[in-house]
């Protein structure tokens, strides 16, 4: 993640030139520097990377679901075929008896 460059000495001198006492200017400068050090800002590249990873995970999940549906379709076809064979056999047996 990129860091923010901050010239504390220039900032202090600018505040002092504006009329602030040196101690107050240094305290403000330190507070601004610390806020930059602790902030975690996401860049466009960070967001693109996260979205790319999320897209990859979603694609993998859909592929897994598609595979499960294919397997389910095969199992249903086999069961339907089996039931059809049993029904035709039963009808043939009943027709032979009658």
Short mmCIF file of C-alpha atoms in Angstrom, two decimals:
data_model
loop_
_atom_site.label_atom_id
_atom_site.label_comp_id
_atom_site.label_asym_id
_atom_site.label_seq_id
_atom_site.Cartn_x
_atom_site.Cartn_y
_atom_site.Cartn_z
CA UNK A 1 0.00 0.00 0.00
CA UNK A 2 1.41 3.42 -0.86
CA UNK A 3 2.52 5.69 1.95
CA UNK A 4 1.75 9.36 2.19
CA UNK A 5 4.83 11.55 2.24
CA UNK A 6 4.56 14.35 4.76
CA UNK A 7 7.23 16.98 5.38
CA UNK A 8 6.78 17.68 9.09
CA UNK A 9 9.48 20.38 9.24
CA UNK A 10 7.91 22.34 6.39
CA UNK A 11 4.48 21.94 8.00
CA UNK A 12 5.77 23.21 11.38
CA UNK A 13 7.45 26.20 9.73
CA UNK A 14 4.24 27.02 7.85
CA UNK A 15 2.25 26.93 11.09
CA UNK A 16 4.85 29.05 12.88
CA UNK A 17 4.78 31.54 10.01
CA UNK A 18 1.03 31.71 10.50
CA UNK A 19 1.52 32.77 14.10
CA UNK A 20 1.34 29.53 16.09
CA UNK A 21 3.84 28.95 18.91
CA UNK A 22 6.53 26.33 18.08
CA UNK A 23 5.24 23.76 20.63
CA UNK A 24 1.70 23.98 19.28
CA UNK A 25 2.92 23.77 15.67
CA UNK A 26 4.97 20.65 16.49
CA UNK A 27 2.03 19.05 18.31
CA UNK A 28 -0.26 19.62 15.33
CA UNK A 29 2.40 18.33 12.95
CA UNK A 30 2.87 15.16 15.03
CA UNK A 31 -0.89 14.60 15.17
CA UNK A 32 -1.19 14.89 11.39
CA UNK A 33 1.79 12.56 10.85
CA UNK A 34 0.37 9.99 13.27
CA UNK A 35 -3.01 10.07 11.55
CA UNK A 36 -1.29 9.30 8.24
CA UNK A 37 0.68 6.46 9.81
CA UNK A 38 -2.39 4.77 11.29
CA UNK A 39 -4.77 5.25 8.37
CA UNK A 40 -5.32 2.29 6.09
CA UNK A 41 -6.73 3.55 2.85
CA UNK A 42 -7.59 1.17 0.06
CA UNK A 43 -6.29 2.14 -3.33
CA UNK A 44 -7.91 1.32 -6.66
CA UNK A 45 -5.32 -1.43 -7.10
CA UNK A 46 -6.25 -2.89 -3.69
CA UNK A 47 -9.92 -2.90 -4.64
CA UNK A 48 -9.24 -4.43 -8.07
CA UNK A 49 -7.18 -7.16 -6.44
CA UNK A 50 -9.88 -7.91 -3.88
CA UNK A 51 -12.58 -7.94 -6.53
CA UNK A 52 -10.48 -10.19 -8.75
CA UNK A 53 -10.03 -12.64 -5.89
CA UNK A 54 -13.75 -12.52 -5.11
CA UNK A 55 -14.61 -13.10 -8.77
CA UNK A 56 -12.28 -16.11 -8.84
CA UNK A 57 -13.94 -17.58 -5.72
CA UNK A 58 -17.42 -17.02 -7.17
CA UNK A 59 -16.43 -18.68 -10.45
CA UNK A 60 -15.04 -21.67 -8.55
CA UNK A 61 -18.23 -21.93 -6.52
CA UNK A 62 -20.41 -21.84 -9.64
CA UNK A 63 -18.25 -24.52 -11.24
CA UNK A 64 -18.77 -26.73 -8.17
CA UNK A 65 -22.54 -26.16 -8.29
CA UNK A 66 -22.60 -26.94 -12.02
CA UNK A 67 -20.73 -30.20 -11.37
CA UNK A 68 -23.22 -31.17 -8.68
CA UNK A 69 -26.15 -30.45 -11.00
CA UNK A 70 -24.56 -32.57 -13.73
CA UNK A 71 -24.14 -35.46 -11.29
CA UNK A 72 -27.71 -35.03 -10.07
CA UNK A 73 -28.98 -35.02 -13.67
CA UNK A 74 -27.12 -38.29 -14.39
CA UNK A 75 -28.50 -39.94 -11.26
CA UNK A 76 -32.05 -38.85 -12.09
CA UNK A 77 -31.72 -40.17 -15.65
CA UNK A 78 -30.55 -43.55 -14.34
CA UNK A 79 -33.40 -43.73 -11.80
CA UNK A 80 -36.01 -42.72 -14.37
CA UNK A 81 -34.65 -45.31 -16.81
CA UNK A 82 -34.74 -47.97 -14.12
CA UNK A 83 -38.32 -47.11 -13.19
CA UNK A 84 -39.32 -47.18 -16.85
CA UNK A 85 -37.75 -50.64 -17.34
CA UNK A 86 -39.49 -51.95 -14.22
CA UNK A 87 -42.84 -50.48 -15.35
CA UNK A 88 -42.54 -51.95 -18.86
CA UNK A 89 -41.54 -55.31 -17.37
CA UNK A 90 -44.46 -55.24 -14.97
CA UNK A 91 -46.87 -54.33 -17.78
CA UNK A 92 -45.46 -57.15 -19.93
CA UNK A 93 -45.84 -59.60 -17.06
CA UNK A 94 -49.42 -58.49 -16.42
CA UNK A 95 -50.24 -58.71 -20.16
CA UNK A 96 -48.80 -62.25 -20.28
CA UNK A 97 -50.87 -63.31 -17.29
CA UNK A 98 -54.07 -61.87 -18.70
#
